[in-house]
């Protein structure tokens, strides 16, 4: 089984609350089990992505940092 | 025939109920937007759009000064009588004409704030209002204060729900996270 990313979002430069709003919108279009990847530069997006994942039940599979860019992978929850 | 039931002492019953209770998450967010200033409407709209993004049924009730940001930007004077007209002259409506609650400096404060926001890619109240509509946030003006302040439905932006009263606001707020901003 290979990991395929269904959608990639470039959220670099955006500030709260836009990274989460764009992510929530994009997640709506995905099928259960699909992965969404997002790149952001707002340091506040790290706790925000964690909180959003916990509150909505869509698991945050990965949260890493490369220099000033934060990388997140979310998995759309199974219904 | 009577049925004998052994009544538990109330305290033990209460503790048992507490233990059974799962930590629930509020599924609703209701914000009472009472202030009309830029620095109050901005967080109101940030929280409303974020609430919707978190899957919460989100409602914003606009009342008193909070109604003026809903006035169309191109509408200058509102009201029927001289008092209401004077009010709108001194307190211009529209989400692009908002004042700061402190350091307004005759409009220089908001201009600088908007400039900074653009530089930091922060969505403006106008953009957030559009996002809120798109995300299905219920934007409800308060009927009584509309009448009081002389604001008519056609003075206000499109995409709002029907004006309502305090009962509707409190009924929606039942079991919700409630904020008064």
PDB file of N, CA and C in Angstrom, chain A residues 13-18 20-21 24-25 51-52 54-56, chain B residues 25 46 49-50 53-55 120-123 128 131 134-135:
ATOM      1  N   UNK A  13       2.351  32.036   4.243  1.00  0.00           N
ATOM      2  CA  UNK A  13       2.088  33.470   4.276  1.00  0.00           C
ATOM      3  C   UNK A  13       0.745  33.823   4.887  1.00  0.00           C
ATOM      4  N   UNK A  14      -0.158  32.866   4.993  1.00  0.00           N
ATOM      5  CA  UNK A  14      -1.491  33.164   5.547  1.00  0.00           C
ATOM      6  C   UNK A  14      -1.455  33.163   7.072  1.00  0.00           C
ATOM      7  N   UNK A  15      -2.295  34.032   7.658  1.00  0.00           N
ATOM      8  CA  UNK A  15      -2.397  34.098   9.121  1.00  0.00           C
ATOM      9  C   UNK A  15      -3.736  33.553   9.584  1.00  0.00           C
ATOM     10  N   UNK A  16      -3.787  33.293  10.885  1.00  0.00           N
ATOM     11  CA  UNK A  16      -5.006  32.841  11.545  1.00  0.00           C
ATOM     12  C   UNK A  16      -6.168  33.736  11.135  1.00  0.00           C
ATOM     13  N   UNK A  17      -7.331  33.233  10.798  1.00  0.00           N
ATOM     14  CA  UNK A  17      -7.728  31.817  10.843  1.00  0.00           C
ATOM     15  C   UNK A  17      -7.692  31.140   9.467  1.00  0.00           C
ATOM     16  N   UNK A  18      -7.120  31.811   8.461  1.00  0.00           N
ATOM     17  CA  UNK A  18      -7.250  31.302   7.100  1.00  0.00           C
ATOM     18  C   UNK A  18      -6.667  29.902   6.859  1.00  0.00           C
ATOM     19  N   UNK A  20      -6.705  27.271   8.712  1.00  0.00           N
ATOM     20  CA  UNK A  20      -7.694  26.275   9.156  1.00  0.00           C
ATOM     21  C   UNK A  20      -8.955  26.351   8.304  1.00  0.00           C
ATOM     22  N   UNK A  21      -9.349  27.546   7.939  1.00  0.00           N
ATOM     23  CA  UNK A  21     -10.568  27.691   7.134  1.00  0.00           C
ATOM     24  C   UNK A  21     -10.399  27.055   5.768  1.00  0.00           C
ATOM     25  N   UNK A  24     -10.284  23.213   6.315  1.00  0.00           N
ATOM     26  CA  UNK A  24     -11.613  22.636   6.583  1.00  0.00           C
ATOM     27  C   UNK A  24     -12.414  22.531   5.290  1.00  0.00           C
ATOM     28  N   UNK A  25     -12.295  23.541   4.461  1.00  0.00           N
ATOM     29  CA  UNK A  25     -13.014  23.560   3.191  1.00  0.00           C
ATOM     30  C   UNK A  25     -12.519  22.436   2.278  1.00  0.00           C
ATOM     31  N   UNK A  51      -5.347  21.145  17.425  1.00  0.00           N
ATOM     32  CA  UNK A  51      -6.659  21.343  18.056  1.00  0.00           C
ATOM     33  C   UNK A  51      -7.787  21.019  17.084  1.00  0.00           C
ATOM     34  N   UNK A  52      -7.604  21.422  15.830  1.00  0.00           N
ATOM     35  CA  UNK A  52      -8.654  21.178  14.835  1.00  0.00           C
ATOM     36  C   UNK A  52      -8.843  19.676  14.634  1.00  0.00           C
ATOM     37  N   UNK A  54      -8.152  17.306  16.767  1.00  0.00           N
ATOM     38  CA  UNK A  54      -8.775  16.720  17.960  1.00  0.00           C
ATOM     39  C   UNK A  54     -10.266  17.037  18.003  1.00  0.00           C
ATOM     40  N   UNK A  55     -10.612  18.276  17.664  1.00  0.00           N
ATOM     41  CA  UNK A  55     -12.010  18.704  17.768  1.00  0.00           C
ATOM     42  C   UNK A  55     -12.892  18.070  16.696  1.00  0.00           C
ATOM     43  N   UNK A  56     -12.335  17.835  15.524  1.00  0.00           N
ATOM     44  CA  UNK A  56     -13.167  17.323  14.431  1.00  0.00           C
ATOM     45  C   UNK A  56     -13.043  15.816  14.250  1.00  0.00           C
TER      46      UNK A  56
ATOM     47  N   UNK B  25     -18.451  17.804  23.833  1.00  0.00           N
ATOM     48  CA  UNK B  25     -17.963  18.991  23.173  1.00  0.00           C
ATOM     49  C   UNK B  25     -19.171  19.755  22.685  1.00  0.00           C
ATOM     50  N   UNK B  46     -13.359  36.194  13.163  1.00  0.00           N
ATOM     51  CA  UNK B  46     -12.326  35.148  13.175  1.00  0.00           C
ATOM     52  C   UNK B  46     -12.864  33.928  13.925  1.00  0.00           C
ATOM     53  N   UNK B  49     -15.832  32.165  11.876  1.00  0.00           N
ATOM     54  CA  UNK B  49     -15.398  31.339  10.746  1.00  0.00           C
ATOM     55  C   UNK B  49     -14.649  30.108  11.252  1.00  0.00           C
ATOM     56  N   UNK B  50     -13.875  30.273  12.318  1.00  0.00           N
ATOM     57  CA  UNK B  50     -13.144  29.125  12.852  1.00  0.00           C
ATOM     58  C   UNK B  50     -14.106  28.104  13.450  1.00  0.00           C
ATOM     59  N   UNK B  53     -15.441  26.197  10.725  1.00  0.00           N
ATOM     60  CA  UNK B  53     -14.409  25.293  10.201  1.00  0.00           C
ATOM     61  C   UNK B  53     -14.237  24.077  11.099  1.00  0.00           C
ATOM     62  N   UNK B  54     -14.563  24.228  12.385  1.00  0.00           N
ATOM     63  CA  UNK B  54     -14.466  23.105  13.321  1.00  0.00           C
ATOM     64  C   UNK B  54     -15.738  22.268  13.312  1.00  0.00           C
ATOM     65  N   UNK B  55     -16.628  22.578  12.416  1.00  0.00           N
ATOM     66  CA  UNK B  55     -17.840  21.786  12.280  1.00  0.00           C
ATOM     67  C   UNK B  55     -18.938  22.172  13.252  1.00  0.00           C
ATOM     68  N   UNK B 120       0.673  41.436   6.760  1.00  0.00           N
ATOM     69  CA  UNK B 120       0.801  40.143   7.430  1.00  0.00           C
ATOM     70  C   UNK B 120      -0.185  39.116   6.887  1.00  0.00           C
ATOM     71  N   UNK B 121      -0.810  39.423   5.773  1.00  0.00           N
ATOM     72  CA  UNK B 121      -1.759  38.512   5.122  1.00  0.00           C
ATOM     73  C   UNK B 121      -2.866  38.068   6.068  1.00  0.00           C
ATOM     74  N   UNK B 122      -3.345  39.003   6.867  1.00  0.00           N
ATOM     75  CA  UNK B 122      -4.480  38.712   7.743  1.00  0.00           C
ATOM     76  C   UNK B 122      -5.750  39.082   6.972  1.00  0.00           C
ATOM     77  N   UNK B 123      -6.700  38.166   6.942  1.00  0.00           N
ATOM     78  CA  UNK B 123      -7.941  38.430   6.218  1.00  0.00           C
ATOM     79  C   UNK B 123      -8.680  39.594   6.862  1.00  0.00           C
ATOM     80  N   UNK B 128     -13.593  38.108   5.868  1.00  0.00           N
ATOM     81  CA  UNK B 128     -14.076  37.120   6.828  1.00  0.00           C
ATOM     82  C   UNK B 128     -15.597  37.028   6.829  1.00  0.00           C
ATOM     83  N   UNK B 131     -16.424  34.950   3.946  1.00  0.00           N
ATOM     84  CA  UNK B 131     -16.102  33.554   4.254  1.00  0.00           C
ATOM     85  C   UNK B 131     -17.166  32.960   5.178  1.00  0.00           C
ATOM     86  N   UNK B 134     -20.202  32.051   3.241  1.00  0.00           N
ATOM     87  CA  UNK B 134     -19.931  30.890   2.397  1.00  0.00           C
ATOM     88  C   UNK B 134     -19.936  29.605   3.225  1.00  0.00           C
ATOM     89  N   UNK B 135     -19.498  29.716   4.488  1.00  0.00           N
ATOM     90  CA  UNK B 135     -19.399  28.538   5.339  1.00  0.00           C
ATOM     91  C   UNK B 135     -20.703  28.228   6.064  1.00  0.00           C
TER      92      UNK B 135
END
